[in-house]
Amino acid sequence: QVVLWNAETLKQKAVLEEHSLLITDVRFGPSIPRIATSSFDKTVRVWDVDNQDDTVHTFTGHSASVMSVDFHPNKDDLICSCDGNGEIRLWSISSGRAVRNFKGGSSQLRFQPRHGGFLAAASENVVSILDVETQACVRIFEGHTEHVDSLCWSPTGDYVVSTSEDTVKVWSVNSGNENCVQELNSTGSKFHACAFHPKYPSLLIIGCYQSLELWDMVENRSMTVAAHDGLISALASSSSGLVASVSHDKHVKLWK
Ligand SMILES: *[C@@H]1O[C@H](CO)[C@@H](O)[C@H](O)[C@H]1NC(C)=O
Ligand SMILES: *[C@@H]1O[C@H](CO)[C@@H](O)[C@H](O)[C@H]1NC(C)=O
């Protein structure tokens, strides 16, 4: 079940109830008011949010739980998703069909911001950078010893950040494989989700078990903020300056 809230008034706007099993990822459309969700029920759904009849597009074809979904930053008709078997699908929203189908990621994927030329995809301990046009793998970032739980791009699209329980790594996309430019080791908190601060691009927000870690990557300093009663499973940063955190404690919190 997806509940849509108005962030200004904090009133509930709509309840989108359709997936039959757990939802694994949720994303806002970059220009058209839409939401995409992926689920253990092997489907992806896209909702037209402002449409009175709540049009829902359902995408079927994945053979395993769909673990992640994302909208292309400027091609309004394009979304991608990946499943537990490592299969990635690019879908046309209007036709409801998969336009490409290839291997490369199983736990999370994110389009590069702005141009959308690349796709970052995580599978076990590895992060791959794939060319969206050719589906070729152009970079492989190896170095995590634990499973990668989440990915985020810097707003300029030059760096990808990957988190696993024990460490956060920052990779430069423009300078070859194995280029981990910075890392933060956990001193006890279990890292899980990540997002760049909407106003300070050198500040990375890491969602942990019960807390948020704020890491200033330029000063190389970090601080811990108590935030939830459970694991912070996802973070999102909005252009209006808000950060949303979602936790296994069943709360969504908005920060600024
Ligand atoms: C993080 O831990 C790894 C493995 O213990 C170590 O090799 C690395 O130097 C550490 N990095 C930092 C920035 O402390
Ligand atoms: C960042 O700080 C940590 C400890 O606070 C230290 O272990 C690490 O080496 C520093 N990294 C850099 C690149 O200065």
CSV table of N, CA, C and O in Angstrom, one decimal, residues 116-234:
chain,number,residue,atom,x,y,z
A,116,GLY,N,20.9,11.1,-18.0
A,116,GLY,CA,20.3,9.8,-18.0
A,116,GLY,C,21.0,8.8,-18.9
A,116,GLY,O,20.5,7.8,-19.3
A,117,GLY,N,22.3,9.1,-19.3
A,117,GLY,CA,23.0,8.2,-20.2
A,117,GLY,C,23.4,6.9,-19.6
A,117,GLY,O,23.6,5.9,-20.2
A,118,PHE,N,23.6,7.0,-18.2
A,118,PHE,CA,24.1,5.8,-17.5
A,118,PHE,C,23.1,5.3,-16.5
A,118,PHE,O,22.2,6.1,-16.0
A,119,LEU,N,23.2,4.1,-16.1
A,119,LEU,CA,22.4,3.5,-15.1
A,119,LEU,C,23.4,2.8,-14.1
A,119,LEU,O,24.3,2.1,-14.5
A,120,ALA,N,23.2,3.1,-12.8
A,120,ALA,CA,24.0,2.5,-11.8
A,120,ALA,C,23.2,1.3,-11.2
A,120,ALA,O,22.0,1.5,-10.9
A,121,ALA,N,23.8,0.1,-11.2
A,121,ALA,CA,23.0,-1.0,-10.7
A,121,ALA,C,23.8,-1.8,-9.7
A,121,ALA,O,25.0,-2.0,-9.9
A,122,ALA,N,23.2,-2.2,-8.6
A,122,ALA,CA,23.9,-3.0,-7.6
A,122,ALA,C,23.5,-4.4,-7.6
A,122,ALA,O,22.3,-4.7,-7.8
A,123,SER,N,24.5,-5.3,-7.4
A,123,SER,CA,24.2,-6.8,-7.4
A,123,SER,C,25.2,-7.3,-6.4
A,123,SER,O,26.4,-7.2,-6.6
A,124,GLU,N,24.7,-7.9,-5.3
A,124,GLU,CA,25.6,-8.4,-4.2
A,124,GLU,C,26.6,-7.3,-3.8
A,124,GLU,O,26.2,-6.3,-3.4
A,125,ASN,N,27.9,-7.6,-4.0
A,125,ASN,CA,28.9,-6.6,-3.5
A,125,ASN,C,29.4,-5.7,-4.6
A,125,ASN,O,30.3,-4.9,-4.3
A,126,VAL,N,28.8,-5.7,-5.7
A,126,VAL,CA,29.3,-5.0,-6.9
A,126,VAL,C,28.4,-4.0,-7.4
A,126,VAL,O,27.1,-4.2,-7.4
A,127,VAL,N,28.9,-2.8,-7.8
A,127,VAL,CA,28.1,-1.8,-8.5
A,127,VAL,C,28.6,-1.7,-10.0
A,127,VAL,O,29.8,-1.6,-10.2
A,128,SER,N,27.6,-1.8,-10.9
A,128,SER,CA,28.0,-1.7,-12.3
A,128,SER,C,27.4,-0.4,-12.9
A,128,SER,O,26.3,0.0,-12.4
A,129,ILE,N,28.1,0.2,-13.8
A,129,ILE,CA,27.6,1.4,-14.5
A,129,ILE,C,27.3,0.9,-15.9
A,129,ILE,O,28.2,0.4,-16.6
A,130,LEU,N,26.1,1.0,-16.4
A,130,LEU,CA,25.7,0.5,-17.7
A,130,LEU,C,25.3,1.7,-18.6
A,130,LEU,O,24.7,2.7,-18.1
A,131,ASP,N,25.6,1.5,-19.8
A,131,ASP,CA,25.2,2.5,-20.8
A,131,ASP,C,23.8,2.2,-21.2
A,131,ASP,O,23.5,1.1,-21.7
A,132,VAL,N,22.9,3.2,-21.1
A,132,VAL,CA,21.5,3.0,-21.3
A,132,VAL,C,21.2,2.7,-22.8
A,132,VAL,O,20.4,1.8,-23.1
A,133,GLU,N,21.9,3.3,-23.7
A,133,GLU,CA,21.6,3.1,-25.1
A,133,GLU,C,22.1,1.7,-25.6
A,133,GLU,O,21.3,0.9,-26.2
A,134,THR,N,23.3,1.3,-25.2
A,134,THR,CA,23.9,0.0,-25.7
A,134,THR,C,23.8,-1.1,-24.7
A,134,THR,O,24.1,-2.3,-25.1
A,135,GLN,N,23.4,-0.8,-23.5
A,135,GLN,CA,23.3,-1.8,-22.4
A,135,GLN,C,24.7,-2.4,-22.0
A,135,GLN,O,24.8,-3.4,-21.3
A,136,ALA,N,25.8,-1.8,-22.5
A,136,ALA,CA,27.1,-2.3,-22.2
A,136,ALA,C,27.5,-1.8,-20.8
A,136,ALA,O,27.1,-0.8,-20.4
A,137,CYS,N,28.2,-2.7,-20.1
A,137,CYS,CA,28.7,-2.3,-18.8
A,137,CYS,C,30.0,-1.5,-19.0
A,137,CYS,O,31.0,-2.1,-19.6
A,138,VAL,N,30.0,-0.3,-18.6
A,138,VAL,CA,31.2,0.6,-18.8
A,138,VAL,C,32.1,0.7,-17.6
A,138,VAL,O,33.3,1.1,-17.7
A,139,ARG,N,31.6,0.4,-16.4
A,139,ARG,CA,32.4,0.4,-15.2
A,139,ARG,C,32.0,-0.7,-14.3
A,139,ARG,O,30.8,-0.9,-14.2
A,140,ILE,N,32.9,-1.2,-13.5
A,140,ILE,CA,32.6,-2.2,-12.5
A,140,ILE,C,33.3,-1.7,-11.2
A,140,ILE,O,34.5,-1.5,-11.2
A,141,PHE,N,32.5,-1.4,-10.2
A,141,PHE,CA,33.1,-1.0,-8.9
A,141,PHE,C,33.0,-2.1,-7.9
A,141,PHE,O,32.0,-2.5,-7.5
A,142,GLU,N,34.2,-2.7,-7.6
A,142,GLU,CA,34.3,-3.8,-6.6
A,142,GLU,C,35.1,-3.3,-5.4
A,142,GLU,O,36.0,-2.5,-5.6
A,143,GLY,N,34.7,-3.7,-4.2
A,143,GLY,CA,35.4,-3.3,-3.0
A,143,GLY,C,34.6,-3.5,-1.8
A,143,GLY,O,35.2,-3.6,-0.7
A,144,HIS,N,33.3,-3.5,-1.9
A,144,HIS,CA,32.5,-3.8,-0.8
A,144,HIS,C,32.7,-5.3,-0.4
A,144,HIS,O,32.8,-6.2,-1.2
A,145,THR,N,32.7,-5.5,1.0
A,145,THR,CA,32.8,-6.9,1.4
A,145,THR,C,31.4,-7.4,1.8
A,145,THR,O,31.2,-8.6,1.9
A,146,GLU,N,30.5,-6.5,2.0
A,146,GLU,CA,29.1,-6.9,2.3
A,146,GLU,C,28.2,-6.5,1.1
A,146,GLU,O,28.6,-5.7,0.2
A,147,HIS,N,27.0,-7.0,1.1
A,147,HIS,CA,26.0,-6.8,0.1
A,147,HIS,C,25.7,-5.3,0.0
A,147,HIS,O,25.5,-4.6,1.0
A,148,VAL,N,25.6,-4.7,-1.2
A,148,VAL,CA,25.3,-3.3,-1.4
A,148,VAL,C,23.8,-3.1,-1.3
A,148,VAL,O,23.0,-3.8,-2.0
A,149,ASP,N,23.3,-2.3,-0.3
A,149,ASP,CA,21.9,-2.1,-0.1
A,149,ASP,C,21.3,-1.0,-0.9
A,149,ASP,O,20.1,-1.0,-1.2
A,150,SER,N,22.1,0.1,-1.1
A,150,SER,CA,21.5,1.2,-1.8
A,150,SER,C,22.5,2.1,-2.5
A,150,SER,O,23.7,2.0,-2.2
A,151,LEU,N,22.0,2.8,-3.5
A,151,LEU,CA,22.8,3.6,-4.4
A,151,LEU,C,22.3,5.0,-4.5
A,151,LEU,O,21.0,5.2,-4.4
A,152,CYS,N,23.1,6.0,-4.6
A,152,CYS,CA,22.6,7.3,-5.0
A,152,CYS,C,23.7,8.0,-5.9
A,152,CYS,O,24.9,7.7,-5.7
A,153,TRP,N,23.3,8.9,-6.8
A,153,TRP,CA,24.2,9.7,-7.6
A,153,TRP,C,24.4,11.1,-7.0
A,153,TRP,O,23.4,11.6,-6.4
A,154,SER,N,25.5,11.7,-7.2
A,154,SER,CA,25.7,13.1,-6.8
A,154,SER,C,24.8,13.9,-7.8
A,154,SER,O,24.6,13.4,-8.9
A,155,PRO,N,24.3,15.0,-7.4
A,155,PRO,CA,23.4,15.8,-8.3
A,155,PRO,C,24.0,16.1,-9.7
A,155,PRO,O,23.2,16.2,-10.6
A,156,THR,N,25.3,16.2,-9.8
A,156,THR,CA,25.9,16.5,-11.1
A,156,THR,C,26.0,15.2,-12.0
A,156,THR,O,26.3,15.3,-13.1
A,157,GLY,N,25.9,14.0,-11.4
A,157,GLY,CA,26.1,12.8,-12.1
A,157,GLY,C,27.5,12.3,-12.3
A,157,GLY,O,27.8,11.4,-13.1
A,158,ASP,N,28.4,12.9,-11.5
A,158,ASP,CA,29.8,12.5,-11.6
A,158,ASP,C,30.2,11.4,-10.7
A,158,ASP,O,31.2,10.7,-10.9
A,159,TYR,N,29.5,11.3,-9.6
A,159,TYR,CA,29.9,10.3,-8.6
A,159,TYR,C,28.7,9.4,-8.2
A,159,TYR,O,27.5,9.9,-8.3
A,160,VAL,N,29.0,8.1,-7.9
A,160,VAL,CA,27.9,7.2,-7.4
A,160,VAL,C,28.3,6.8,-6.0
A,160,VAL,O,29.5,6.6,-5.7
A,161,VAL,N,27.4,6.8,-5.1
A,161,VAL,CA,27.6,6.4,-3.7
A,161,VAL,C,26.9,5.1,-3.5
A,161,VAL,O,25.8,4.9,-3.9
A,162,SER,N,27.6,4.1,-2.9
A,162,SER,CA,27.0,2.8,-2.6
A,162,SER,C,27.2,2.6,-1.1
A,162,SER,O,28.2,2.9,-0.5
A,163,THR,N,26.1,2.0,-0.5
A,163,THR,CA,26.2,1.7,1.0
A,163,THR,C,26.0,0.2,1.2
A,163,THR,O,25.2,-0.4,0.6
A,164,SER,N,26.8,-0.3,2.1
A,164,SER,CA,26.5,-1.6,2.6
A,164,SER,C,26.6,-1.4,4.2
A,164,SER,O,26.9,-0.4,4.6
A,165,GLU,N,26.3,-2.5,4.9
A,165,GLU,CA,26.1,-2.4,6.3
A,165,GLU,C,27.3,-1.7,7.0
A,165,GLU,O,27.2,-0.9,7.9
A,166,ASP,N,28.5,-2.0,6.5
A,166,ASP,CA,29.7,-1.6,7.3
A,166,ASP,C,30.4,-0.4,6.6
A,166,ASP,O,31.3,0.2,7.3
A,167,THR,N,30.1,0.0,5.4
A,167,THR,CA,30.8,1.1,4.8
A,167,THR,C,30.0,1.8,3.7
A,167,THR,O,29.1,1.2,3.1
A,168,VAL,N,30.4,3.1,3.5
A,168,VAL,CA,29.8,3.9,2.4
A,168,VAL,C,31.0,4.2,1.5
A,168,VAL,O,32.0,4.7,1.9
A,169,LYS,N,30.8,4.0,0.1
A,169,LYS,CA,31.9,4.3,-0.8
A,169,LYS,C,31.4,5.2,-1.9
A,169,LYS,O,30.3,5.1,-2.3
A,170,VAL,N,32.3,6.2,-2.2
A,170,VAL,CA,32.1,7.1,-3.2
A,170,VAL,C,32.9,6.8,-4.4
A,170,VAL,O,34.2,6.7,-4.3
A,171,TRP,N,32.3,6.6,-5.6
A,171,TRP,CA,33.1,6.2,-6.8
A,171,TRP,C,33.0,7.3,-7.9
A,171,TRP,O,31.9,7.9,-8.1
A,172,SER,N,34.1,7.5,-8.5
A,172,SER,CA,34.1,8.5,-9.6
A,172,SER,C,33.8,7.7,-10.9
A,172,SER,O,34.5,6.8,-11.3
A,173,VAL,N,32.7,8.2,-11.6
A,173,VAL,CA,32.3,7.5,-12.8
A,173,VAL,C,33.2,7.8,-14.0
A,173,VAL,O,33.3,7.1,-14.9
A,174,ASN,N,33.8,9.0,-13.9
A,174,ASN,CA,34.6,9.5,-15.1
A,174,ASN,C,36.0,9.0,-15.2
A,174,ASN,O,36.7,9.3,-16.1
A,175,SER,N,36.5,8.3,-14.1
A,175,SER,CA,37.9,7.9,-14.2
A,175,SER,C,38.2,6.5,-14.0
A,175,SER,O,39.1,6.1,-13.2
A,176,GLY,N,37.5,5.6,-14.6
A,176,GLY,CA,38.0,4.2,-14.7
A,176,GLY,C,37.4,3.3,-13.6
A,176,GLY,O,36.8,3.8,-12.6
A,177,ASN,N,37.7,2.0,-13.7
A,177,ASN,CA,37.2,1.0,-12.7
A,177,ASN,C,37.9,1.2,-11.4
A,177,ASN,O,39.0,1.8,-11.3
A,178,GLU,N,37.4,0.7,-10.3
A,178,GLU,CA,38.0,0.6,-9.0
A,178,GLU,C,38.4,2.0,-8.5
A,178,GLU,O,39.3,2.1,-7.7
A,179,ASN,N,37.7,3.0,-9.0
A,179,ASN,CA,38.1,4.3,-8.5
A,179,ASN,C,37.2,4.8,-7.3
A,179,ASN,O,36.4,5.6,-7.5
A,180,CYS,N,37.5,4.2,-6.1
A,180,CYS,CA,36.8,4.6,-4.9
A,180,CYS,C,37.5,5.9,-4.4
A,180,CYS,O,38.7,5.8,-4.0
A,181,VAL,N,36.9,7.0,-4.5
A,181,VAL,CA,37.6,8.2,-4.1
A,181,VAL,C,37.5,8.6,-2.7
A,181,VAL,O,38.3,9.3,-2.1
A,182,GLN,N,36.5,8.0,-2.0
A,182,GLN,CA,36.3,8.3,-0.6
A,182,GLN,C,35.5,7.2,0.1
A,182,GLN,O,34.6,6.6,-0.6
A,183,GLU,N,35.7,7.0,1.4
A,183,GLU,CA,34.8,6.0,2.0
A,183,GLU,C,34.7,6.4,3.5
A,183,GLU,O,35.5,7.2,4.1
A,184,LEU,N,33.6,5.9,4.1
A,184,LEU,CA,33.3,6.1,5.5
A,184,LEU,C,33.0,4.8,6.1
A,184,LEU,O,32.1,4.1,5.6
A,185,ASN,N,33.8,4.4,7.1
A,185,ASN,CA,33.6,3.1,7.7
A,185,ASN,C,32.6,3.3,8.9
A,185,ASN,O,32.7,4.3,9.6
A,186,SER,N,31.8,2.3,9.1
A,186,SER,CA,30.8,2.4,10.2
A,186,SER,C,31.6,2.2,11.5
A,186,SER,O,32.5,1.4,11.6
A,187,THR,N,31.2,3.0,12.6
A,187,THR,CA,31.8,2.7,13.9
A,187,THR,C,30.8,2.1,14.8
A,187,THR,O,30.8,2.2,16.0
A,188,GLY,N,29.8,1.4,14.2
A,188,GLY,CA,28.8,0.8,15.0
A,188,GLY,C,27.4,0.8,14.4
A,188,GLY,O,26.7,-0.2,14.4
A,189,SER,N,27.0,1.9,13.8
A,189,SER,CA,25.7,1.9,13.2
A,189,SER,C,25.7,1.1,11.9
A,189,SER,O,26.7,1.0,11.2
A,190,LYS,N,24.5,0.5,11.6
A,190,LYS,CA,24.4,-0.3,10.4
A,190,LYS,C,23.9,0.6,9.3
A,190,LYS,O,22.8,1.1,9.3
A,191,PHE,N,24.8,0.9,8.3
A,191,PHE,CA,24.4,1.8,7.2
A,191,PHE,C,23.4,1.0,6.3
A,191,PHE,O,23.4,-0.2,6.1
A,192,HIS,N,22.5,1.8,5.7
A,192,HIS,CA,21.5,1.1,4.8
A,192,HIS,C,21.2,2.0,3.6
A,192,HIS,O,21.5,1.6,2.5
A,193,ALA,N,20.6,3.1,3.8
A,193,ALA,CA,20.1,4.0,2.7
A,193,ALA,C,21.0,5.2,2.6
A,193,ALA,O,21.8,5.5,3.5
A,194,CYS,N,21.0,5.9,1.4
A,194,CYS,CA,21.7,7.1,1.3
A,194,CYS,C,21.0,8.1,0.3
A,194,CYS,O,20.3,7.7,-0.5
A,195,ALA,N,21.3,9.4,0.6
A,195,ALA,CA,20.8,10.5,-0.3
A,195,ALA,C,21.7,11.7,-0.1
A,195,ALA,O,22.2,11.9,1.0
A,196,PHE,N,21.9,12.4,-1.1
A,196,PHE,CA,22.6,13.7,-1.0
A,196,PHE,C,21.7,14.7,-0.4
A,196,PHE,O,20.5,14.7,-0.6
A,197,HIS,N,22.3,15.6,0.5
A,197,HIS,CA,21.5,16.7,1.0
A,197,HIS,C,21.0,17.6,-0.1
A,197,HIS,O,21.7,17.9,-1.0
A,198,PRO,N,19.7,18.0,-0.1
A,198,PRO,CA,19.1,18.8,-1.2
A,198,PRO,C,19.8,20.1,-1.4
A,198,PRO,O,19.8,20.7,-2.5
A,199,LYS,N,20.4,20.7,-0.3
A,199,LYS,CA,21.0,22.0,-0.5
A,199,LYS,C,22.5,22.0,-0.4
A,199,LYS,O,23.1,22.9,-1.0
A,200,TYR,N,23.1,21.1,0.3
A,200,TYR,CA,24.6,21.1,0.5
A,200,TYR,C,25.1,19.9,-0.2
A,200,TYR,O,25.1,18.8,0.3
A,201,PRO,N,25.6,20.0,-1.5
A,201,PRO,CA,26.0,18.8,-2.2
A,201,PRO,C,27.2,18.1,-1.7
A,201,PRO,O,27.5,16.9,-2.1
A,202,SER,N,28.0,18.6,-0.7
A,202,SER,CA,29.1,17.9,-0.1
A,202,SER,C,28.6,17.1,1.1
A,202,SER,O,29.3,16.3,1.7
A,203,LEU,N,27.3,17.2,1.5
A,203,LEU,CA,26.8,16.5,2.6
A,203,LEU,C,25.9,15.3,2.2
A,203,LEU,O,25.0,15.4,1.5
A,204,LEU,N,26.4,14.1,2.7
A,204,LEU,CA,25.7,12.9,2.4
A,204,LEU,C,24.9,12.4,3.6
A,204,LEU,O,25.4,12.5,4.7
A,205,ILE,N,23.6,12.0,3.4
A,205,ILE,CA,22.8,11.6,4.5
A,205,ILE,C,22.7,10.1,4.4
A,205,ILE,O,22.4,9.5,3.4
A,206,ILE,N,23.1,9.4,5.5
A,206,ILE,CA,23.1,7.9,5.5
A,206,ILE,C,22.0,7.4,6.5
A,206,ILE,O,22.0,7.8,7.6
A,207,GLY,N,21.1,6.6,6.0
A,207,GLY,CA,20.1,6.0,6.9
A,207,GLY,C,20.6,4.8,7.5
A,207,GLY,O,21.1,3.9,6.8
A,208,CYS,N,20.6,4.7,8.8
A,208,CYS,CA,21.1,3.5,9.5
A,208,CYS,C,20.0,2.8,10.3
A,208,CYS,O,18.8,3.1,10.2
A,209,TYR,N,20.4,2.0,11.2
A,209,TYR,CA,19.5,1.4,12.2
A,209,TYR,C,19.2,2.5,13.2
A,209,TYR,O,20.1,2.9,13.9
A,210,GLN,N,18.0,3.0,13.2
A,210,GLN,CA,17.5,4.0,14.1
A,210,GLN,C,18.0,5.4,14.0
A,210,GLN,O,17.5,6.4,14.5
A,211,SER,N,19.2,5.6,13.3
A,211,SER,CA,19.7,6.9,13.2
A,211,SER,C,20.1,7.4,11.8
A,211,SER,O,20.1,6.6,10.9
A,212,LEU,N,20.3,8.7,11.7
A,212,LEU,CA,20.8,9.2,10.4
A,212,LEU,C,22.3,9.6,10.7
A,212,LEU,O,22.6,10.2,11.7
A,213,GLU,N,23.1,9.3,9.7
A,213,GLU,CA,24.5,9.8,9.8
A,213,GLU,C,24.7,10.9,8.8
A,213,GLU,O,24.3,10.7,7.6
A,214,LEU,N,25.2,12.1,9.2
A,214,LEU,CA,25.4,13.1,8.3
A,214,LEU,C,26.9,13.2,8.1
A,214,LEU,O,27.7,13.4,9.0
A,215,TRP,N,27.3,13.0,6.8
A,215,TRP,CA,28.8,12.9,6.5
A,215,TRP,C,29.1,14.1,5.6
A,215,TRP,O,28.6,14.2,4.5
A,216,ASP,N,29.9,15.0,6.1
A,216,ASP,CA,30.5,16.1,5.3
A,216,ASP,C,31.7,15.5,4.6
A,216,ASP,O,32.7,15.3,5.2
A,217,MET,N,31.6,15.3,3.3
A,217,MET,CA,32.6,14.6,2.6
A,217,MET,C,33.9,15.5,2.3
A,217,MET,O,35.0,15.0,2.1
A,218,VAL,N,33.7,16.8,2.3
A,218,VAL,CA,34.8,17.7,2.1
A,218,VAL,C,35.6,17.8,3.4
A,218,VAL,O,36.8,17.7,3.4
A,219,GLU,N,34.9,18.1,4.5
A,219,GLU,CA,35.6,18.2,5.8
A,219,GLU,C,36.0,16.8,6.4
A,219,GLU,O,36.7,16.8,7.4
A,220,ASN,N,35.4,15.8,5.8
A,220,ASN,CA,35.6,14.4,6.3
A,220,ASN,C,35.2,14.4,7.8
A,220,ASN,O,35.9,13.9,8.7
A,221,ARG,N,34.0,14.8,8.1
A,221,ARG,CA,33.5,14.8,9.5
A,221,ARG,C,32.1,14.2,9.4
A,221,ARG,O,31.3,14.4,8.5
A,222,SER,N,31.7,13.4,10.4
A,222,SER,CA,30.4,12.9,10.4
A,222,SER,C,29.7,13.0,11.8
A,222,SER,O,30.4,13.1,12.8
A,223,MET,N,28.4,13.1,11.8
A,223,MET,CA,27.7,13.2,13.1
A,223,MET,C,26.4,12.3,13.0
A,223,MET,O,25.9,12.1,11.9
A,224,THR,N,26.0,11.9,14.2
A,224,THR,CA,24.8,10.9,14.2
A,224,THR,C,23.6,11.7,14.8
A,224,THR,O,23.8,12.4,15.8
A,225,VAL,N,22.5,11.5,14.2
A,225,VAL,CA,21.2,12.1,14.7
A,225,VAL,C,20.2,10.9,14.9
A,225,VAL,O,20.0,10.1,14.0
A,226,ALA,N,19.7,10.9,16.1
A,226,ALA,CA,18.6,9.9,16.4
A,226,ALA,C,17.4,10.2,15.6
A,226,ALA,O,17.0,11.3,15.4
A,227,ALA,N,16.8,9.2,14.9
A,227,ALA,CA,15.8,9.5,14.0
A,227,ALA,C,14.5,8.6,14.1
A,227,ALA,O,13.4,9.0,14.0
A,228,HIS,N,14.7,7.3,14.2
A,228,HIS,CA,13.6,6.3,14.1
A,228,HIS,C,13.8,5.2,15.2
A,228,HIS,O,14.8,5.1,15.8
A,229,ASP,N,12.7,4.4,15.3
A,229,ASP,CA,12.8,3.2,16.2
A,229,ASP,C,13.2,2.0,15.5
A,229,ASP,O,13.4,0.9,16.1
A,230,GLY,N,13.4,2.0,14.2
A,230,GLY,CA,13.8,0.8,13.5
A,230,GLY,C,14.8,1.2,12.4
A,230,GLY,O,15.3,2.3,12.3
A,231,LEU,N,15.1,0.2,11.5
A,231,LEU,CA,16.0,0.4,10.4
A,231,LEU,C,15.4,1.5,9.5
A,231,LEU,O,14.2,1.5,9.1
A,232,ILE,N,16.2,2.4,9.0
A,232,ILE,CA,15.8,3.4,8.0
A,232,ILE,C,16.0,2.7,6.6
A,232,ILE,O,17.1,2.5,6.2
A,233,SER,N,14.9,2.4,6.0
A,233,SER,CA,15.0,1.5,4.8
A,233,SER,C,15.2,2.4,3.5
A,233,SER,O,15.7,1.9,2.5
A,234,ALA,N,14.8,3.6,3.5
A,234,ALA,CA,14.9,4.5,2.3
A,234,ALA,C,15.0,5.9,2.7
A,234,ALA,O,14.4,6.4,3.7
